[in-house]
Structures are given as structure tokens and as C-alpha cells.
Amino acid sequence: MSAAEIDGFADRIRQHRGGMISAWIGIPDATLANHLAQEAFDAVVLDMQHGMWDMPSAANAVAQVRLAGKPALARIPVGDFASASRLLDAGASGIIAPMINSAEDAQAFIKTTKYPPLGERSWGPSLALNHTGLSADDYLKNANALTVAIAMIETRAALEAIDDILGVAGIDGIFIGPSDLSIALSNGDQVAPNAAEIDSAMQHAVSRCRSHGKFACAFAGDGERAGELLKFGFDLVIAGAETAQLRSGARRAINAARRIASA
């Protein structure tokens, strides 16, 4: 995939061109990111909130994912908007910001991820220029369109303020964190990301996104759940974290070996 095709990710997701499936990686290893990017994922997300990535390893992984022909996105730690602009400078195609609970939170997020007139992103995209092949002037003119700013909806307050959040200029879409949302909606009683109440909330979120002309993304624990969420109308879903996929693959290999050896 060419740089132009990789950087066409933002247009594809904004235009709802079929459900996309992304890898999700918390282990801070750029080689692992490159390996998963070789599979039929549409993108790779680096989880810097609960994963172990730091800025140098994340920037290296962005390059490795792009080298494999895929767009890289990153979920930043809560409130770490300074890292958001640095990741875009490194060539990330989008930023997922957790715990965006109000229009004010969304505006603070956009301030560092979009150039004027939408935000106040500081200039310094040296690696992004290398990756995209654009001149400085062309990058400045096109960066807001080439990258996406995604607000996470994962609390009761965020769900109640979803229209206000989606109404902020520069917010391209939302990402539902169903585990945190289930904790919030149950007042801390349970982690139940696949509960009926969460299904209802997620379908409501998709509906609100459509009303605002924005896209919707969500985390799913496995491929089956990811397929269900695509049927709900989500534009991009996660089909499980790399740790779960790694352990599941190891378990299948071990069980197969034991089964054949004992036959």
C-alpha cells in the first residue's frame, strides 16, 4: 500500500466505506506491530493508556506499521494531549483520547490535534513529512483532513453529553470503551461489556454519530463480538487485544499437540 493509500484511511472511515477491523497492541514492540500489520487488518492501534508504550517505541511502531502498508493509530493516556500532537508528528493517522466526558474535554483534545482554524497544534511534523511525502505547505493544508481525532465515550457523563461532544468541530468520530461504560452504568457493580444495556447504549451512540455525520468505533473482546458490532453499524472495531490473540493461539497449538500425542 502506498503512502497515499495509507493516508486515505481518514477519508475511508469518514465516508463509512464498509466495516473496518483493527489490531490492538499494548506490548511495546515495533516488530510485533509489523507482524500484525501483515495480516488483513485495516489499521493497527497502539494502546498507550493501558499498554506499555513510550514515545520512542510508539514512534518506531508507527513507522513499522506504515512500512507494512497500514495506518497506525494511538490511544493516548488520559489527558495526555501533548503526546497526541507528538504521535501525529511521528506519522500516526489518528488519535483516540480516553475519558472525553464533555464538550470542554473534546475542545482541549482538538486544540492539540488540529491546526488552525480548528485547533492550535504546534508545528514539527518531521517524521510525518517523511512518511507522507508531502511538502511542509501541503502537509499544513491537508493534515486536519489526513488525520482523525477520536473521542472515547466510556462514562455515564460522556454518554449523556454525546451530542455536545460530537458537535465539537474537529472531532471526527467516537470510540466506545464497553468495559468502562459497563462499570459506569452499573455504578461499579460489574464489568460486562457484552450486556444488553451496553448493546443499547452502543446502538444509541451509532445513531447519534450518524445524525452528526461522524463515525463510530468500538472495542470488542474477540472476532465474534467484533462481527456483532459491525452489524450494529460501527465503522471500525477491535477484534480483541494482541495479548488475548497470542494466548489463544498458543492454547490452540498446545491443545492440538496434546490431542494428537495422546491419540
mmCIF file of C-alpha atoms in Angstrom:
data_model
loop_
_atom_site.group_PDB
_atom_site.id
_atom_site.type_symbol
_atom_site.label_atom_id
_atom_site.label_comp_id
_atom_site.label_asym_id
_atom_site.label_seq_id
_atom_site.Cartn_x
_atom_site.Cartn_y
_atom_site.Cartn_z
ATOM 1 C CA MET A 1 0.000 0.000 0.000
ATOM 2 C CA SER A 2 1.362 3.430 -0.951
ATOM 3 C CA ALA A 3 1.662 6.423 1.368
ATOM 4 C CA ALA A 4 -1.338 7.972 -0.383
ATOM 5 C CA GLU A 5 -3.413 4.850 0.295
ATOM 6 C CA ILE A 6 -2.330 4.697 3.933
ATOM 7 C CA ASP A 7 -3.180 8.359 4.378
ATOM 8 C CA GLY A 8 -6.527 7.741 2.682
ATOM 9 C CA PHE A 9 -7.641 5.981 5.877
ATOM 10 C CA ALA A 10 -9.220 9.174 7.232
ATOM 11 C CA ASP A 11 -11.383 9.589 4.130
ATOM 12 C CA ARG A 12 -12.412 5.930 4.151
ATOM 13 C CA ILE A 13 -13.609 5.930 7.740
ATOM 14 C CA ARG A 14 -15.354 9.281 7.425
ATOM 15 C CA GLN A 15 -17.230 8.041 4.377
ATOM 16 C CA HIS A 16 -18.350 4.806 6.094
ATOM 17 C CA ARG A 17 -16.921 2.573 3.371
ATOM 18 C CA GLY A 18 -17.701 -0.762 4.990
ATOM 19 C CA GLY A 19 -16.785 -2.067 8.428
ATOM 20 C CA MET A 20 -13.098 -1.943 9.320
ATOM 21 C CA ILE A 21 -11.235 -4.200 11.746
ATOM 22 C CA SER A 22 -8.138 -3.013 13.588
ATOM 23 C CA ALA A 23 -5.434 -4.732 15.571
ATOM 24 C CA TRP A 24 -4.854 -3.521 19.133
ATOM 25 C CA ILE A 25 -1.394 -3.704 20.694
ATOM 26 C CA GLY A 26 -0.226 -2.900 24.211
ATOM 27 C CA ILE A 27 3.077 -4.813 24.190
ATOM 28 C CA PRO A 28 5.720 -2.175 23.309
ATOM 29 C CA ASP A 29 7.396 -3.976 20.443
ATOM 30 C CA ALA A 30 7.567 -2.462 16.968
ATOM 31 C CA THR A 31 8.347 -5.831 15.387
ATOM 32 C CA LEU A 32 5.137 -7.269 16.828
ATOM 33 C CA ALA A 33 3.243 -4.319 15.363
ATOM 34 C CA ASN A 34 4.813 -5.003 11.968
ATOM 35 C CA HIS A 35 3.850 -8.695 12.150
ATOM 36 C CA LEU A 36 0.207 -7.964 12.951
ATOM 37 C CA ALA A 37 0.101 -5.284 10.259
ATOM 38 C CA GLN A 38 0.907 -8.035 7.730
ATOM 39 C CA GLU A 39 -2.485 -9.606 8.451
ATOM 40 C CA ALA A 40 -5.777 -8.440 6.943
ATOM 41 C CA PHE A 41 -6.353 -5.702 9.490
ATOM 42 C CA ASP A 42 -7.414 -2.313 8.185
ATOM 43 C CA ALA A 43 -5.361 -0.473 10.817
ATOM 44 C CA VAL A 44 -3.266 -1.002 13.941
ATOM 45 C CA VAL A 45 -3.952 0.776 17.242
ATOM 46 C CA LEU A 46 -1.144 1.264 19.760
ATOM 47 C CA ASP A 47 -2.616 1.323 23.267
ATOM 48 C CA MET A 48 -0.585 3.818 25.300
ATOM 49 C CA GLN A 49 -3.216 4.119 28.038
ATOM 50 C CA HIS A 50 -3.081 0.588 29.414
ATOM 51 C CA GLY A 51 -0.212 -0.731 27.301
ATOM 52 C CA MET A 52 3.481 -0.179 27.975
ATOM 53 C CA TRP A 53 4.378 2.042 25.020
ATOM 54 C CA ASP A 54 6.533 5.125 25.496
ATOM 55 C CA MET A 55 7.046 7.803 22.857
ATOM 56 C CA PRO A 56 10.221 6.370 21.213
ATOM 57 C CA SER A 57 8.787 2.860 20.952
ATOM 58 C CA ALA A 58 5.442 4.171 19.693
ATOM 59 C CA ALA A 59 7.081 6.341 17.024
ATOM 60 C CA ASN A 60 9.099 3.321 15.873
ATOM 61 C CA ALA A 61 5.956 1.191 15.763
ATOM 62 C CA VAL A 62 4.121 3.823 13.694
ATOM 63 C CA ALA A 63 6.936 3.563 11.152
ATOM 64 C CA GLN A 64 6.838 -0.240 11.170
ATOM 65 C CA VAL A 65 3.074 -0.322 10.686
ATOM 66 C CA ARG A 66 3.295 2.126 7.812
ATOM 67 C CA LEU A 67 6.158 0.077 6.350
ATOM 68 C CA ALA A 68 3.768 -2.884 6.319
ATOM 69 C CA GLY A 69 1.257 -0.768 4.383
ATOM 70 C CA LYS A 70 -1.250 0.054 7.111
ATOM 71 C CA PRO A 71 -2.290 3.191 9.008
ATOM 72 C CA ALA A 72 -1.324 3.388 12.677
ATOM 73 C CA LEU A 73 -3.468 5.000 15.353
ATOM 74 C CA ALA A 74 -2.680 5.511 19.023
ATOM 75 C CA ARG A 75 -4.756 5.653 22.185
ATOM 76 C CA ILE A 76 -3.083 8.174 24.453
ATOM 77 C CA PRO A 77 -3.133 8.132 28.274
ATOM 78 C CA VAL A 78 -5.957 10.087 29.910
ATOM 79 C CA GLY A 79 -5.474 13.822 29.362
ATOM 80 C CA ASP A 80 -2.070 13.420 27.693
ATOM 81 C CA PHE A 81 -2.881 15.730 24.819
ATOM 82 C CA ALA A 82 0.767 16.762 24.418
ATOM 83 C CA SER A 83 1.545 13.185 23.349
ATOM 84 C CA ALA A 84 -1.274 13.363 20.815
ATOM 85 C CA SER A 85 0.450 16.017 18.737
ATOM 86 C CA ARG A 86 3.812 14.237 19.012
ATOM 87 C CA LEU A 87 2.286 10.995 17.723
ATOM 88 C CA LEU A 88 0.772 12.835 14.772
ATOM 89 C CA ASP A 89 4.214 14.360 14.157
ATOM 90 C CA ALA A 90 5.542 10.780 14.086
ATOM 91 C CA GLY A 91 3.094 9.845 11.333
ATOM 92 C CA ALA A 92 0.114 8.400 13.210
ATOM 93 C CA SER A 93 -3.111 8.543 11.205
ATOM 94 C CA GLY A 94 -5.298 9.178 14.215
ATOM 95 C CA ILE A 95 -5.519 9.651 17.954
ATOM 96 C CA ILE A 96 -8.001 8.036 20.336
ATOM 97 C CA ALA A 97 -8.437 10.069 23.534
ATOM 98 C CA PRO A 98 -9.930 8.309 26.586
ATOM 99 C CA MET A 99 -12.326 9.812 29.111
ATOM 100 C CA ILE A 100 -13.714 12.624 26.964
ATOM 101 C CA ASN A 101 -16.716 13.455 29.112
ATOM 102 C CA SER A 102 -17.798 16.884 27.855
ATOM 103 C CA ALA A 103 -17.565 19.368 25.035
ATOM 104 C CA GLU A 104 -14.837 21.133 27.029
ATOM 105 C CA ASP A 105 -12.774 17.920 27.143
ATOM 106 C CA ALA A 106 -13.289 17.494 23.410
ATOM 107 C CA GLN A 107 -12.178 21.068 22.713
ATOM 108 C CA ALA A 108 -8.989 20.555 24.752
ATOM 109 C CA PHE A 109 -8.293 17.425 22.711
ATOM 110 C CA ILE A 110 -8.809 19.209 19.398
ATOM 111 C CA LYS A 111 -6.592 22.087 20.492
ATOM 112 C CA THR A 112 -3.508 19.861 20.211
ATOM 113 C CA THR A 113 -4.520 17.585 17.312
ATOM 114 C CA LYS A 114 -5.739 20.038 14.670
ATOM 115 C CA TYR A 115 -4.026 23.004 13.068
ATOM 116 C CA PRO A 116 -5.840 26.370 12.855
ATOM 117 C CA PRO A 117 -8.588 27.229 12.334
ATOM 118 C CA LEU A 118 -9.828 24.145 14.228
ATOM 119 C CA GLY A 119 -7.103 23.913 16.858
ATOM 120 C CA GLU A 120 -3.652 25.073 17.874
ATOM 121 C CA ARG A 121 -1.459 22.100 17.016
ATOM 122 C CA SER A 122 2.200 23.108 17.166
ATOM 123 C CA TRP A 123 4.360 22.732 14.066
ATOM 124 C CA GLY A 124 7.004 19.989 13.931
ATOM 125 C CA PRO A 125 5.865 17.030 11.772
ATOM 126 C CA SER A 126 9.318 15.948 10.576
ATOM 127 C CA LEU A 127 8.585 12.212 10.507
ATOM 128 C CA ALA A 128 5.064 12.768 9.182
ATOM 129 C CA LEU A 129 6.546 14.686 6.251
ATOM 130 C CA ASN A 130 8.898 11.778 5.568
ATOM 131 C CA HIS A 131 6.081 9.235 5.729
ATOM 132 C CA THR A 132 3.546 11.160 3.660
ATOM 133 C CA GLY A 133 5.989 12.588 1.132
ATOM 134 C CA LEU A 134 4.235 15.947 1.329
ATOM 135 C CA SER A 135 5.896 19.334 1.353
ATOM 136 C CA ALA A 136 5.557 21.396 4.510
ATOM 137 C CA ASP A 137 2.943 23.650 2.899
ATOM 138 C CA ASP A 138 0.914 20.733 1.563
ATOM 139 C CA TYR A 139 1.037 18.933 4.902
ATOM 140 C CA LEU A 140 -0.156 22.030 6.747
ATOM 141 C CA LYS A 141 -3.048 22.453 4.311
ATOM 142 C CA ASN A 142 -4.095 18.800 4.467
ATOM 143 C CA ALA A 143 -3.144 17.465 7.916
ATOM 144 C CA ASN A 144 -6.527 18.149 9.519
ATOM 145 C CA ALA A 145 -8.172 16.046 6.812
ATOM 146 C CA LEU A 146 -5.470 13.348 6.725
ATOM 147 C CA THR A 147 -5.704 12.549 10.440
ATOM 148 C CA VAL A 148 -8.623 11.739 12.717
ATOM 149 C CA ALA A 149 -9.373 12.799 16.288
ATOM 150 C CA ILE A 150 -11.477 10.196 18.080
ATOM 151 C CA ALA A 151 -13.130 10.830 21.450
ATOM 152 C CA MET A 152 -13.747 7.874 23.745
ATOM 153 C CA ILE A 153 -17.244 7.528 25.185
ATOM 154 C CA GLU A 154 -16.947 5.342 28.271
ATOM 155 C CA THR A 155 -18.738 7.030 31.162
ATOM 156 C CA ARG A 156 -22.292 7.978 32.062
ATOM 157 C CA ALA A 157 -21.371 11.653 31.689
ATOM 158 C CA ALA A 158 -19.922 11.095 28.211
ATOM 159 C CA LEU A 159 -22.988 9.180 27.083
ATOM 160 C CA GLU A 160 -25.238 11.980 28.314
ATOM 161 C CA ALA A 161 -23.049 14.594 26.581
ATOM 162 C CA ILE A 162 -22.551 12.637 23.352
ATOM 163 C CA ASP A 163 -24.315 15.215 21.174
ATOM 164 C CA ASP A 164 -22.248 18.034 22.673
ATOM 165 C CA ILE A 165 -19.033 16.058 22.111
ATOM 166 C CA LEU A 166 -19.945 15.157 18.540
ATOM 167 C CA GLY A 167 -20.847 18.783 17.902
ATOM 168 C CA VAL A 168 -17.292 19.984 18.575
ATOM 169 C CA ALA A 169 -15.607 20.990 15.311
ATOM 170 C CA GLY A 170 -12.612 18.743 14.715
ATOM 171 C CA ILE A 171 -13.976 15.679 16.483
ATOM 172 C CA ASP A 172 -14.095 13.159 13.633
ATOM 173 C CA GLY A 173 -15.692 10.278 15.489
ATOM 174 C CA ILE A 174 -16.047 8.410 18.756
ATOM 175 C CA PHE A 175 -14.727 5.184 20.223
ATOM 176 C CA ILE A 176 -16.818 3.221 22.705
ATOM 177 C CA GLY A 177 -14.978 1.546 25.586
ATOM 178 C CA PRO A 178 -17.634 -1.017 26.587
ATOM 179 C CA SER A 179 -15.868 -2.332 29.693
ATOM 180 C CA ASP A 180 -15.528 1.088 31.314
ATOM 181 C CA LEU A 181 -19.013 2.002 30.130
ATOM 182 C CA SER A 182 -20.430 -1.115 31.792
ATOM 183 C CA ILE A 183 -18.647 -0.238 35.051
ATOM 184 C CA ALA A 184 -20.058 3.283 34.883
ATOM 185 C CA LEU A 185 -23.624 2.283 34.024
ATOM 186 C CA SER A 186 -23.673 -0.396 36.737
ATOM 187 C CA ASN A 187 -22.274 2.042 39.314
ATOM 188 C CA GLY A 188 -19.201 -0.127 39.726
ATOM 189 C CA ASP A 189 -21.030 -3.418 40.157
ATOM 190 C CA GLN A 190 -19.686 -5.298 37.150
ATOM 191 C CA VAL A 191 -17.503 -5.480 34.085
ATOM 192 C CA ALA A 192 -19.986 -6.651 31.456
ATOM 193 C CA PRO A 193 -19.017 -5.268 28.028
ATOM 194 C CA ASN A 194 -21.478 -7.562 26.215
ATOM 195 C CA ALA A 195 -24.526 -6.856 28.402
ATOM 196 C CA ALA A 196 -27.843 -5.904 26.821
ATOM 197 C CA GLU A 197 -27.666 -2.449 28.423
ATOM 198 C CA ILE A 198 -24.319 -1.868 26.719
ATOM 199 C CA ASP A 199 -25.707 -3.054 23.384
ATOM 200 C CA SER A 200 -28.476 -0.473 23.721
ATOM 201 C CA ALA A 201 -26.019 2.290 24.617
ATOM 202 C CA MET A 202 -23.754 1.388 21.713
ATOM 203 C CA GLN A 203 -26.590 1.369 19.214
ATOM 204 C CA HIS A 204 -27.679 4.764 20.542
ATOM 205 C CA ALA A 205 -24.125 6.057 20.065
ATOM 206 C CA VAL A 206 -24.049 4.866 16.452
ATOM 207 C CA SER A 207 -27.350 6.608 15.829
ATOM 208 C CA ARG A 208 -26.063 9.881 17.259
ATOM 209 C CA CYS A 209 -22.902 9.628 15.154
ATOM 210 C CA ARG A 210 -24.969 9.224 12.017
ATOM 211 C CA SER A 211 -27.037 12.270 12.944
ATOM 212 C CA HIS A 212 -23.866 14.348 13.266
ATOM 213 C CA GLY A 213 -22.182 12.901 10.178
ATOM 214 C CA LYS A 214 -19.415 11.367 12.298
ATOM 215 C CA PHE A 215 -18.061 7.798 12.506
ATOM 216 C CA ALA A 216 -18.216 5.283 15.349
ATOM 217 C CA CYS A 217 -15.593 2.814 16.606
ATOM 218 C CA ALA A 218 -15.634 0.286 19.432
ATOM 219 C CA PHE A 219 -13.561 -2.318 21.251
ATOM 220 C CA ALA A 220 -14.621 -5.958 21.029
ATOM 221 C CA GLY A 221 -13.037 -8.757 23.009
ATOM 222 C CA ASP A 222 -12.935 -11.210 20.122
ATOM 223 C CA GLY A 223 -13.830 -11.701 16.485
ATOM 224 C CA GLU A 224 -17.387 -12.861 17.130
ATOM 225 C CA ARG A 225 -18.224 -9.793 19.168
ATOM 226 C CA ALA A 226 -16.473 -7.612 16.585
ATOM 227 C CA GLY A 227 -18.792 -9.010 13.928
ATOM 228 C CA GLU A 228 -21.820 -8.178 16.066
ATOM 229 C CA LEU A 229 -20.629 -4.606 16.474
ATOM 230 C CA LEU A 230 -20.105 -4.239 12.731
ATOM 231 C CA LYS A 231 -23.745 -5.302 12.327
ATOM 232 C CA PHE A 232 -24.694 -2.535 14.776
ATOM 233 C CA GLY A 233 -23.206 -0.105 12.250
ATOM 234 C CA PHE A 234 -19.805 0.635 13.756
ATOM 235 C CA ASP A 235 -17.277 1.811 11.185
ATOM 236 C CA LEU A 236 -14.206 0.345 12.910
ATOM 237 C CA VAL A 237 -13.959 -2.347 15.564
ATOM 238 C CA ILE A 238 -11.204 -4.074 17.502
ATOM 239 C CA ALA A 239 -11.277 -7.872 17.256
ATOM 240 C CA GLY A 240 -9.501 -8.414 20.580
ATOM 241 C CA ALA A 241 -6.188 -7.321 22.065
ATOM 242 C CA GLU A 242 -2.918 -8.889 20.920
ATOM 243 C CA THR A 243 -2.362 -10.485 24.328
ATOM 244 C CA ALA A 244 -5.637 -12.422 24.066
ATOM 245 C CA GLN A 245 -4.864 -13.415 20.467
ATOM 246 C CA LEU A 246 -1.354 -14.541 21.437
ATOM 247 C CA ARG A 247 -2.571 -16.681 24.314
ATOM 248 C CA SER A 248 -5.467 -18.073 22.293
ATOM 249 C CA GLY A 249 -3.090 -19.122 19.504
ATOM 250 C CA ALA A 250 -0.712 -20.725 21.996
ATOM 251 C CA ARG A 251 -3.590 -22.565 23.668
ATOM 252 C CA ARG A 252 -4.805 -23.963 20.347
ATOM 253 C CA ALA A 253 -1.311 -25.197 19.455
ATOM 254 C CA ILE A 254 -0.803 -26.823 22.859
ATOM 255 C CA ASN A 255 -4.203 -28.495 22.804
ATOM 256 C CA ALA A 256 -3.650 -29.793 19.267
ATOM 257 C CA ALA A 257 -0.272 -31.244 20.185
ATOM 258 C CA ARG A 258 -1.666 -32.949 23.326
ATOM 259 C CA ARG A 259 -4.641 -34.316 21.405
ATOM 260 C CA ILE A 260 -2.537 -35.832 18.624
ATOM 261 C CA ALA A 261 0.114 -37.182 21.027
ATOM 262 C CA SER A 262 -2.499 -38.970 23.128
ATOM 263 C CA ALA A 263 -4.455 -40.418 20.204
#
